[in-house]
mmCIF file of C-alpha atoms in Angstrom:
data_model
loop_
_atom_site.group_PDB
_atom_site.id
_atom_site.type_symbol
_atom_site.label_atom_id
_atom_site.label_comp_id
_atom_site.label_asym_id
_atom_site.label_seq_id
_atom_site.Cartn_x
_atom_site.Cartn_y
_atom_site.Cartn_z
ATOM 1 C CA MET A 1 1.100 -29.974 8.048
ATOM 2 C CA ALA A 2 2.544 -28.352 11.163
ATOM 3 C CA SER A 3 1.168 -24.730 11.909
ATOM 4 C CA MET A 4 3.135 -22.146 10.738
ATOM 5 C CA LYS A 5 4.458 -19.940 14.061
ATOM 6 C CA ILE A 6 3.279 -16.329 13.211
ATOM 7 C CA GLY A 7 4.240 -12.698 15.157
ATOM 8 C CA VAL A 8 2.511 -9.511 14.697
ATOM 9 C CA ILE A 9 4.807 -6.421 15.471
ATOM 10 C CA GLY A 10 1.957 -3.251 16.201
ATOM 11 C CA ALA A 11 -1.274 -3.579 17.691
ATOM 12 C CA GLY A 12 -3.299 -0.563 15.853
ATOM 13 C CA ASN A 13 -6.068 -0.740 12.998
ATOM 14 C CA ILE A 14 -3.634 -2.271 10.635
ATOM 15 C CA ALA A 15 -2.447 -4.869 12.654
ATOM 16 C CA LEU A 16 -5.940 -6.021 13.431
ATOM 17 C CA GLY A 17 -6.585 -6.704 10.410
ATOM 18 C CA HIS A 18 -3.387 -8.791 9.560
ATOM 19 C CA LEU A 19 -4.502 -10.853 13.059
ATOM 20 C CA ARG A 20 -8.259 -11.464 11.725
ATOM 21 C CA CYS A 21 -6.659 -12.837 8.713
ATOM 22 C CA TYR A 22 -3.980 -14.962 10.228
ATOM 23 C CA ALA A 23 -6.806 -16.242 12.723
ATOM 24 C CA GLN A 24 -8.664 -17.409 9.785
ATOM 25 C CA CYS A 25 -5.833 -19.419 8.037
ATOM 26 C CA PRO A 26 -5.481 -23.125 8.529
ATOM 27 C CA ASP A 27 -2.082 -24.520 9.902
ATOM 28 C CA VAL A 28 -1.032 -20.875 11.286
ATOM 29 C CA GLU A 29 -0.577 -20.543 14.893
ATOM 30 C CA ILE A 30 -0.288 -16.808 16.048
ATOM 31 C CA VAL A 31 2.209 -16.765 18.785
ATOM 32 C CA ALA A 32 2.645 -13.168 19.779
ATOM 33 C CA THR A 33 2.304 -9.658 19.564
ATOM 34 C CA SER A 34 3.855 -6.595 20.312
ATOM 35 C CA ASP A 35 3.144 -2.822 21.091
ATOM 36 C CA VAL A 36 4.319 -0.110 23.038
ATOM 37 C CA SER A 37 0.361 0.208 24.362
ATOM 38 C CA SER A 38 -0.252 -1.941 27.127
ATOM 39 C CA GLU A 39 -4.077 -1.112 26.301
ATOM 40 C CA ARG A 40 -3.871 -2.359 22.671
ATOM 41 C CA LEU A 41 -2.084 -5.216 23.602
ATOM 42 C CA ALA A 42 -4.724 -6.218 26.112
ATOM 43 C CA ALA A 43 -7.367 -5.752 23.573
ATOM 44 C CA VAL A 44 -5.898 -8.189 20.800
ATOM 45 C CA ALA A 45 -5.085 -10.783 23.541
ATOM 46 C CA ARG A 46 -8.603 -10.919 24.519
ATOM 47 C CA GLU A 47 -9.930 -10.864 20.960
ATOM 48 C CA PHE A 48 -7.421 -13.723 19.589
ATOM 49 C CA ASP A 49 -7.044 -15.267 22.817
ATOM 50 C CA LEU A 50 -3.123 -14.773 22.788
ATOM 51 C CA LYS A 51 -0.684 -15.617 25.880
ATOM 52 C CA ARG A 52 2.107 -13.792 24.708
ATOM 53 C CA GLY A 53 2.333 -9.691 24.312
ATOM 54 C CA PHE A 54 5.553 -7.598 24.472
ATOM 55 C CA ARG A 55 5.874 -3.846 25.002
ATOM 56 C CA ASP A 56 9.592 -4.583 23.020
ATOM 57 C CA TYR A 57 9.165 -5.955 19.695
ATOM 58 C CA ARG A 58 12.575 -7.337 19.895
ATOM 59 C CA ASP A 59 11.449 -9.588 22.833
ATOM 60 C CA LEU A 60 9.222 -11.029 20.104
ATOM 61 C CA LEU A 61 11.830 -11.244 17.715
ATOM 62 C CA ALA A 62 13.628 -13.249 20.343
ATOM 63 C CA LEU A 63 10.989 -16.244 20.157
ATOM 64 C CA PRO A 64 12.739 -18.947 18.184
ATOM 65 C CA GLU A 65 9.588 -20.605 17.226
ATOM 66 C CA ILE A 66 8.207 -17.640 15.359
ATOM 67 C CA GLU A 67 9.002 -18.263 11.627
ATOM 68 C CA ALA A 68 7.503 -15.335 10.193
ATOM 69 C CA VAL A 69 6.213 -11.653 11.275
ATOM 70 C CA SER A 70 3.914 -8.826 9.873
ATOM 71 C CA VAL A 71 5.415 -5.398 10.582
ATOM 72 C CA CYS A 72 2.450 -3.185 10.977
ATOM 73 C CA LEU A 73 3.968 0.139 12.651
ATOM 74 C CA PRO A 74 4.121 3.532 11.664
ATOM 75 C CA ASN A 75 6.044 4.446 8.727
ATOM 76 C CA TRP A 76 9.351 5.265 10.153
ATOM 77 C CA LEU A 77 9.659 2.167 11.905
ATOM 78 C CA HIS A 78 9.067 -0.255 8.793
ATOM 79 C CA ALA A 79 12.734 0.014 7.459
ATOM 80 C CA PRO A 80 14.712 -0.272 10.961
ATOM 81 C CA VAL A 81 12.045 -3.263 12.164
ATOM 82 C CA THR A 82 12.262 -5.011 8.927
ATOM 83 C CA VAL A 83 15.913 -5.022 8.908
ATOM 84 C CA GLU A 84 16.214 -6.435 12.593
ATOM 85 C CA ALA A 85 13.409 -8.919 11.813
ATOM 86 C CA LEU A 86 15.240 -10.573 8.751
ATOM 87 C CA GLU A 87 18.552 -10.382 10.963
ATOM 88 C CA ALA A 88 16.592 -12.711 13.337
ATOM 89 C CA GLY A 89 15.849 -15.441 10.625
ATOM 90 C CA LYS A 90 12.202 -14.314 10.185
ATOM 91 C CA HIS A 91 10.421 -13.649 7.402
ATOM 92 C CA VAL A 92 8.651 -10.313 6.695
ATOM 93 C CA LEU A 93 5.394 -9.204 5.479
ATOM 94 C CA CYS A 94 5.807 -5.325 6.013
ATOM 95 C CA GLU A 95 3.145 -2.960 5.341
ATOM 96 C CA LYS A 96 3.088 -0.240 3.071
ATOM 97 C CA PRO A 97 5.106 2.136 2.226
ATOM 98 C CA PRO A 98 8.061 0.089 2.414
ATOM 99 C CA ALA A 99 10.277 2.850 4.119
ATOM 100 C CA LEU A 100 10.710 6.601 4.159
ATOM 101 C CA SER A 101 13.159 6.816 1.209
ATOM 102 C CA ALA A 102 14.635 4.475 -1.369
ATOM 103 C CA PRO A 103 17.906 3.751 0.600
ATOM 104 C CA ASP A 104 16.338 2.840 3.469
ATOM 105 C CA ALA A 105 14.040 0.052 1.230
ATOM 106 C CA GLN A 106 17.325 -1.134 -0.079
ATOM 107 C CA ARG A 107 18.684 -1.790 3.438
ATOM 108 C CA MET A 108 15.665 -3.965 3.450
ATOM 109 C CA VAL A 109 16.220 -6.078 0.567
ATOM 110 C CA ASP A 110 20.095 -6.236 1.668
ATOM 111 C CA ALA A 111 18.704 -7.728 4.546
ATOM 112 C CA ALA A 112 16.455 -10.283 2.891
ATOM 113 C CA THR A 113 19.341 -11.436 0.553
ATOM 114 C CA GLU A 114 22.103 -12.026 3.375
ATOM 115 C CA SER A 115 19.468 -13.849 5.817
ATOM 116 C CA GLY A 116 17.893 -15.910 2.910
ATOM 117 C CA ARG A 117 14.600 -14.731 4.291
ATOM 118 C CA LYS A 118 11.386 -13.863 2.369
ATOM 119 C CA LEU A 119 10.413 -10.133 2.393
ATOM 120 C CA MET A 120 7.463 -9.301 0.932
ATOM 121 C CA ILE A 121 5.907 -5.680 0.725
ATOM 122 C CA CYS A 122 1.972 -5.925 1.699
ATOM 123 C CA PHE A 123 0.597 -4.199 -1.210
ATOM 124 C CA ASN A 124 -2.764 -5.337 -0.423
ATOM 125 C CA TYR A 125 -4.687 -3.607 -3.237
ATOM 126 C CA ARG A 126 -3.163 -5.971 -5.728
ATOM 127 C CA TYR A 127 -4.945 -8.964 -4.421
ATOM 128 C CA ARG A 128 -8.371 -7.731 -4.812
ATOM 129 C CA ASN A 129 -10.436 -9.571 -7.087
ATOM 130 C CA ASP A 130 -11.537 -6.771 -9.285
ATOM 131 C CA THR A 131 -7.728 -5.954 -9.906
ATOM 132 C CA ARG A 132 -6.686 -9.471 -10.851
ATOM 133 C CA PHE A 133 -9.419 -9.389 -13.192
ATOM 134 C CA VAL A 134 -7.976 -6.072 -14.618
ATOM 135 C CA LYS A 135 -4.645 -7.457 -14.785
ATOM 136 C CA ARG A 136 -5.649 -10.952 -16.434
ATOM 137 C CA LEU A 137 -7.418 -8.626 -18.995
ATOM 138 C CA ILE A 138 -4.191 -6.758 -19.540
ATOM 139 C CA ASP A 139 -2.213 -9.488 -20.075
ATOM 140 C CA SER A 140 -4.464 -11.543 -22.420
ATOM 141 C CA GLY A 141 -3.809 -8.638 -24.907
ATOM 142 C CA ASP A 142 -7.139 -7.900 -25.220
ATOM 143 C CA LEU A 143 -6.887 -4.225 -24.725
ATOM 144 C CA GLY A 144 -3.958 -3.932 -27.124
ATOM 145 C CA GLU A 145 -1.001 -1.710 -26.017
ATOM 146 C CA ILE A 146 -1.816 0.422 -22.933
ATOM 147 C CA TYR A 147 -0.340 3.939 -23.718
ATOM 148 C CA TYR A 148 -2.275 5.760 -20.934
ATOM 149 C CA VAL A 149 -3.075 5.365 -17.075
ATOM 150 C CA LYS A 150 -4.723 7.824 -14.864
ATOM 151 C CA ALA A 151 -4.893 6.937 -11.242
ATOM 152 C CA SER A 152 -6.812 8.928 -8.665
ATOM 153 C CA TRP A 153 -7.533 8.848 -4.962
ATOM 154 C CA LEU A 154 -9.332 11.654 -3.291
ATOM 155 C CA ARG A 155 -10.688 12.189 -0.086
ATOM 156 C CA CYS A 156 -12.902 15.012 0.737
ATOM 157 C CA ALA A 157 -12.023 15.218 4.614
ATOM 158 C CA GLY A 158 -9.413 12.547 5.675
ATOM 159 C CA ILE A 159 -6.228 13.809 7.080
ATOM 160 C CA PRO A 160 -5.524 11.097 9.472
ATOM 161 C CA GLY A 161 -4.838 11.309 13.099
ATOM 162 C CA GLY A 162 -5.480 14.265 15.096
ATOM 163 C CA LYS A 163 -3.368 17.230 16.407
ATOM 164 C CA ASP A 164 0.579 16.444 16.284
ATOM 165 C CA SER A 165 0.004 13.286 14.668
ATOM 166 C CA TRP A 166 3.065 11.435 13.320
ATOM 167 C CA PHE A 167 1.104 11.250 10.121
ATOM 168 C CA THR A 168 1.565 15.202 9.432
ATOM 169 C CA ARG A 169 5.218 15.131 10.603
ATOM 170 C CA LYS A 170 7.725 14.897 7.673
ATOM 171 C CA ARG A 171 10.316 12.856 9.554
ATOM 172 C CA PHE A 172 8.025 10.389 10.921
ATOM 173 C CA SER A 173 5.459 9.883 7.858
ATOM 174 C CA GLY A 174 7.914 10.469 4.739
ATOM 175 C CA GLY A 175 5.199 12.678 3.164
ATOM 176 C CA GLY A 176 1.358 13.229 3.258
ATOM 177 C CA PRO A 177 -1.062 11.317 0.807
ATOM 178 C CA LEU A 178 1.370 10.643 -1.775
ATOM 179 C CA ILE A 179 2.901 8.021 0.478
ATOM 180 C CA ASP A 180 -0.182 7.101 2.279
ATOM 181 C CA LEU A 181 -2.576 6.525 -0.536
ATOM 182 C CA GLY A 182 -0.708 7.309 -3.824
ATOM 183 C CA VAL A 183 1.813 4.854 -2.885
ATOM 184 C CA HIS A 184 -0.908 2.014 -3.667
ATOM 185 C CA LEU A 185 -2.151 3.623 -6.792
ATOM 186 C CA LEU A 186 1.708 3.764 -8.113
ATOM 187 C CA ASP A 187 2.102 0.337 -7.242
ATOM 188 C CA LEU A 188 -0.793 -0.949 -8.903
ATOM 189 C CA SER A 189 -0.390 0.811 -12.317
ATOM 190 C CA LEU A 190 3.275 -0.212 -12.590
ATOM 191 C CA TRP A 191 1.849 -3.642 -11.859
ATOM 192 C CA LEU A 192 -0.661 -3.609 -14.069
ATOM 193 C CA LEU A 193 1.724 -2.270 -17.115
ATOM 194 C CA GLY A 194 4.560 -4.960 -16.069
ATOM 195 C CA HIS A 195 6.687 -2.738 -14.487
ATOM 196 C CA PRO A 196 7.927 -0.563 -17.137
ATOM 197 C CA ARG A 197 10.585 1.762 -15.535
ATOM 198 C CA PRO A 198 9.455 5.462 -14.807
ATOM 199 C CA VAL A 199 11.962 7.798 -16.746
ATOM 200 C CA SER A 200 11.088 11.279 -15.527
ATOM 201 C CA VAL A 201 8.054 13.153 -13.541
ATOM 202 C CA SER A 202 6.504 16.427 -13.036
ATOM 203 C CA ALA A 203 4.633 16.904 -10.099
ATOM 204 C CA SER A 204 3.274 19.570 -7.656
ATOM 205 C CA THR A 205 2.070 19.291 -3.790
ATOM 206 C CA TYR A 206 -0.062 21.425 -1.915
ATOM 207 C CA ALA A 207 -0.813 22.254 1.871
ATOM 208 C CA ALA A 208 -4.252 23.951 1.366
ATOM 209 C CA PHE A 209 -6.118 22.369 4.502
ATOM 210 C CA GLY A 210 -3.185 20.687 7.104
ATOM 211 C CA PRO A 211 -1.857 24.341 8.161
ATOM 212 C CA ARG A 212 -5.476 25.678 8.913
ATOM 213 C CA GLY A 213 -6.560 22.715 11.460
ATOM 214 C CA LEU A 214 -7.352 19.065 10.761
ATOM 215 C CA HIS A 215 -10.521 17.150 9.908
ATOM 216 C CA ASN A 216 -11.118 13.701 10.464
ATOM 217 C CA LEU A 217 -12.894 11.301 8.010
ATOM 218 C CA SER A 218 -16.434 12.322 9.422
ATOM 219 C CA ARG A 219 -15.859 15.902 10.248
ATOM 220 C CA VAL A 220 -17.467 15.332 13.597
ATOM 221 C CA THR A 221 -14.652 17.068 15.500
ATOM 222 C CA GLU A 222 -13.639 20.647 15.446
ATOM 223 C CA PRO A 223 -10.586 21.627 13.464
ATOM 224 C CA GLU A 224 -7.521 20.879 15.675
ATOM 225 C CA VAL A 225 -4.412 23.238 14.890
ATOM 226 C CA GLY A 226 -1.208 21.312 14.921
ATOM 227 C CA ALA A 227 2.316 20.401 13.108
ATOM 228 C CA PHE A 228 1.872 19.624 9.616
ATOM 229 C CA GLU A 229 4.903 19.393 7.893
ATOM 230 C CA VAL A 230 3.627 17.352 4.467
ATOM 231 C CA GLU A 231 1.338 17.833 1.700
ATOM 232 C CA ASP A 232 -2.612 17.401 1.488
ATOM 233 C CA LEU A 233 -2.753 16.792 -2.238
ATOM 234 C CA ALA A 234 -0.251 15.693 -4.716
ATOM 235 C CA SER A 235 -0.437 15.371 -8.551
ATOM 236 C CA ALA A 236 2.179 14.075 -10.973
ATOM 237 C CA PHE A 237 2.631 13.373 -14.474
ATOM 238 C CA ILE A 238 5.186 10.273 -15.200
ATOM 239 C CA ARG A 239 6.662 9.239 -18.265
ATOM 240 C CA LEU A 240 7.549 5.467 -18.607
ATOM 241 C CA ASP A 241 10.557 3.930 -21.063
ATOM 242 C CA ASN A 242 7.615 1.579 -22.881
ATOM 243 C CA GLY A 243 6.332 4.976 -23.852
ATOM 244 C CA ALA A 244 3.223 5.326 -21.906
ATOM 245 C CA THR A 245 2.409 8.002 -19.459
ATOM 246 C CA LEU A 246 0.923 7.855 -16.037
ATOM 247 C CA THR A 247 -1.277 10.734 -14.317
ATOM 248 C CA LEU A 248 -1.594 10.855 -10.448
ATOM 249 C CA GLU A 249 -3.628 12.692 -8.199
ATOM 250 C CA THR A 250 -4.220 11.880 -4.569
ATOM 251 C CA SER A 251 -5.535 13.912 -1.562
ATOM 252 C CA TRP A 252 -6.454 13.737 2.009
ATOM 253 C CA ALA A 253 -8.493 16.842 1.927
ATOM 254 C CA MET A 254 -10.083 19.292 -0.883
ATOM 255 C CA HIS A 255 -13.590 20.797 -1.298
ATOM 256 C CA THR A 256 -15.119 17.854 -3.466
ATOM 257 C CA ALA A 257 -17.937 15.837 -2.390
ATOM 258 C CA SER A 258 -18.871 15.355 1.184
ATOM 259 C CA GLY A 259 -17.968 12.521 2.516
ATOM 260 C CA ARG A 260 -16.083 11.399 -0.610
ATOM 261 C CA ASP A 261 -13.194 8.536 -0.191
ATOM 262 C CA GLU A 262 -12.448 6.856 -3.629
ATOM 263 C CA TYR A 263 -9.805 5.341 -5.744
ATOM 264 C CA SER A 264 -9.595 4.549 -9.474
ATOM 265 C CA VAL A 265 -7.428 3.240 -12.070
ATOM 266 C CA HIS A 266 -8.083 4.179 -15.507
ATOM 267 C CA LEU A 267 -5.996 2.232 -18.337
ATOM 268 C CA TYR A 268 -6.504 2.970 -22.258
ATOM 269 C CA GLY A 269 -5.046 0.825 -24.879
ATOM 270 C CA THR A 270 -4.963 0.648 -28.785
ATOM 271 C CA GLU A 271 -7.475 -2.043 -28.475
ATOM 272 C CA GLY A 272 -9.803 -1.382 -25.434
ATOM 273 C CA GLY A 273 -9.940 0.226 -22.051
ATOM 274 C CA VAL A 274 -10.464 -0.300 -18.461
ATOM 275 C CA GLU A 275 -11.937 1.765 -15.685
ATOM 276 C CA MET A 276 -11.635 0.562 -12.068
ATOM 277 C CA ASP A 277 -13.496 2.996 -9.629
ATOM 278 C CA VAL A 278 -13.971 1.959 -5.691
ATOM 279 C CA ARG A 279 -15.958 4.299 -3.716
ATOM 280 C CA ASN A 280 -15.750 3.851 0.270
ATOM 281 C CA TYR A 281 -14.011 0.726 -0.045
ATOM 282 C CA THR A 282 -16.593 -1.282 -2.140
ATOM 283 C CA MET A 283 -15.482 -4.617 -3.590
ATOM 284 C CA VAL A 284 -17.996 -5.525 -6.306
ATOM 285 C CA ASP A 285 -19.388 -3.615 -9.510
ATOM 286 C CA THR A 286 -16.260 -1.667 -9.780
ATOM 287 C CA VAL A 287 -14.950 -2.489 -12.963
ATOM 288 C CA ARG A 288 -16.156 -1.532 -16.633
ATOM 289 C CA VAL A 289 -14.568 -2.573 -19.999
ATOM 290 C CA PHE A 290 -14.377 -0.467 -23.255
ATOM 291 C CA ARG A 291 -14.055 -1.901 -26.486
ATOM 292 C CA ASP A 292 -15.085 -1.628 -30.028
ATOM 293 C CA MET A 293 -17.510 -4.538 -31.520
ATOM 294 C CA GLY A 294 -18.667 -4.654 -35.160
ATOM 295 C CA GLY A 295 -17.767 -0.902 -35.505
ATOM 296 C CA VAL A 296 -19.826 -0.084 -32.274
ATOM 297 C CA PRO A 297 -18.428 1.429 -29.360
ATOM 298 C CA VAL A 298 -19.367 -1.358 -26.277
ATOM 299 C CA ASP A 299 -19.123 -0.729 -22.414
ATOM 300 C CA SER A 300 -19.243 -3.835 -20.213
ATOM 301 C CA LEU A 301 -19.584 -4.471 -16.449
ATOM 302 C CA PRO A 302 -18.218 -7.657 -15.250
ATOM 303 C CA HIS A 303 -20.797 -8.723 -12.837
ATOM 304 C CA ALA A 304 -19.509 -12.005 -12.058
ATOM 305 C CA LEU A 305 -16.618 -10.547 -10.045
ATOM 306 C CA GLN A 306 -17.098 -11.570 -6.328
ATOM 307 C CA ALA A 307 -15.861 -9.581 -3.633
ATOM 308 C CA GLY A 308 -12.376 -10.286 -2.250
ATOM 309 C CA ASN A 309 -10.326 -9.047 0.909
ATOM 310 C CA GLY A 310 -6.888 -8.013 -0.471
ATOM 311 C CA HIS A 311 -5.209 -8.509 2.694
ATOM 312 C CA ALA A 312 -6.650 -11.823 2.927
ATOM 313 C CA ALA A 313 -5.266 -12.964 -0.231
ATOM 314 C CA ALA A 314 -2.000 -11.087 0.029
ATOM 315 C CA ILE A 315 -1.363 -12.863 3.754
ATOM 316 C CA ASN A 316 -2.259 -16.282 2.155
ATOM 317 C CA HIS A 317 0.108 -15.432 -1.029
ATOM 318 C CA PHE A 318 2.899 -14.513 1.512
ATOM 319 C CA LEU A 319 2.255 -17.952 3.707
ATOM 320 C CA TRP A 320 2.228 -19.844 0.354
ATOM 321 C CA CYS A 321 5.589 -18.377 -0.514
ATOM 322 C CA ILE A 322 7.114 -19.509 2.559
ATOM 323 C CA ARG A 323 5.662 -22.867 2.501
ATOM 324 C CA GLU A 324 6.797 -23.763 -1.141
ATOM 325 C CA ASP A 325 9.822 -21.441 -1.108
ATOM 326 C CA ARG A 326 8.667 -18.880 -3.900
ATOM 327 C CA THR A 327 9.464 -15.406 -4.560
ATOM 328 C CA PRO A 328 6.584 -13.106 -3.382
ATOM 329 C CA GLU A 329 4.998 -11.417 -6.155
ATOM 330 C CA SER A 330 5.179 -7.844 -4.290
ATOM 331 C CA THR A 331 8.811 -7.928 -3.743
ATOM 332 C CA GLY A 332 11.402 -5.697 -1.620
ATOM 333 C CA GLU A 333 13.084 -4.581 -5.220
ATOM 334 C CA GLN A 334 9.726 -3.440 -6.406
ATOM 335 C CA GLY A 335 9.330 -1.617 -3.371
ATOM 336 C CA VAL A 336 12.655 0.319 -3.781
ATOM 337 C CA ALA A 337 11.651 1.102 -7.439
ATOM 338 C CA LEU A 338 8.599 2.401 -6.160
ATOM 339 C CA MET A 339 10.013 4.459 -3.231
ATOM 340 C CA GLU A 340 12.733 5.705 -5.956
ATOM 341 C CA LEU A 341 9.419 7.136 -8.117
ATOM 342 C CA ILE A 342 8.227 9.048 -4.780
ATOM 343 C CA ASP A 343 11.194 10.187 -3.940
ATOM 344 C CA ALA A 344 11.331 11.820 -7.704
ATOM 345 C CA ILE A 345 7.892 13.040 -7.253
ATOM 346 C CA TYR A 346 8.740 15.096 -4.260
ATOM 347 C CA ARG A 347 11.910 16.372 -5.573
ATOM 348 C CA SER A 348 10.218 17.597 -8.539
ATOM 349 C CA ALA A 349 7.446 19.404 -6.351
ATOM 350 C CA GLU A 350 10.109 21.127 -4.219
ATOM 351 C CA ALA A 351 11.940 22.201 -7.261
ATOM 352 C CA ARG A 352 9.022 22.830 -9.457
ATOM 353 C CA ARG A 353 10.482 20.884 -12.411
ATOM 354 C CA GLU A 354 10.950 18.013 -14.240
ATOM 355 C CA VAL A 355 13.062 15.173 -12.635
ATOM 356 C CA VAL A 356 14.727 12.558 -15.128
ATOM 357 C CA LEU A 357 15.335 9.298 -13.258
ATOM 358 C CA THR A 358 18.504 7.572 -13.948
#
């Protein structure tokens, strides 16, 4: 089998994850990277023995041998660069969030349709082994009808970047922890439920820490006061068209256990429940199942689940879809629907009232 030739746009931490996964894939050749930083380009060239690196991503897109690209850039660049890559005839794996807004995400889908190329959004948490187990459990019907979902990602001190970071500027990031962390939780919840349609949302956002100074994850630096135009905590109550409800909470910073950085998705059905709790990115012993057996409540912990890298599995799925001409599991259309929900959450929080989605 001929090697599939790949380009990676971006050379930051997320791009490094993509590069390391591609490097482990058989029949894949990383042809080039691009980044505005010469230092980062030099670092990835050394680590992956790459001969070509460009300051301008358009030079990478101009290489005819490249078949597919990963877009690993700051949020505001996702949509325009993805559209250009699709128009250049490349298949695209775009990091989350899909875009800054639903209309931007729709332009990505339109470009994929017009070009005939694959567009996959890298919702990598779908591809973890624990998450796949939960999906199989729900789809089997063992838990009955899922009617309530509680999703949470809370950090004690996790405002990303530093003073004047793009993460905290609305026009560059699109928002705070809702669009940064909550996007994963919303995608996971809707995917696990089989993509019901959100019909209304009531939400609140807060900025209790960011405007007073930023702390990084380890709190080893002094607070830096800079531009902070986004929330540092968001909560939402979402009604779905199948009758289920979804509650969401997500924070970059709050008064909670020191060092806390954990996410959870809890789903409760008519015949059982399942709770997935991931603390500091652990990959094993994260799932508990609750059922009634012989009239007695029983809790079980599936110990046989193996650790699985969600990014690696997502990238392998992307490559498989290209080779087999299949539709990716995490589609651009799902990205549009997700951004419509996130847009509605922000509108609800700003208006301080429930927003109905049409």
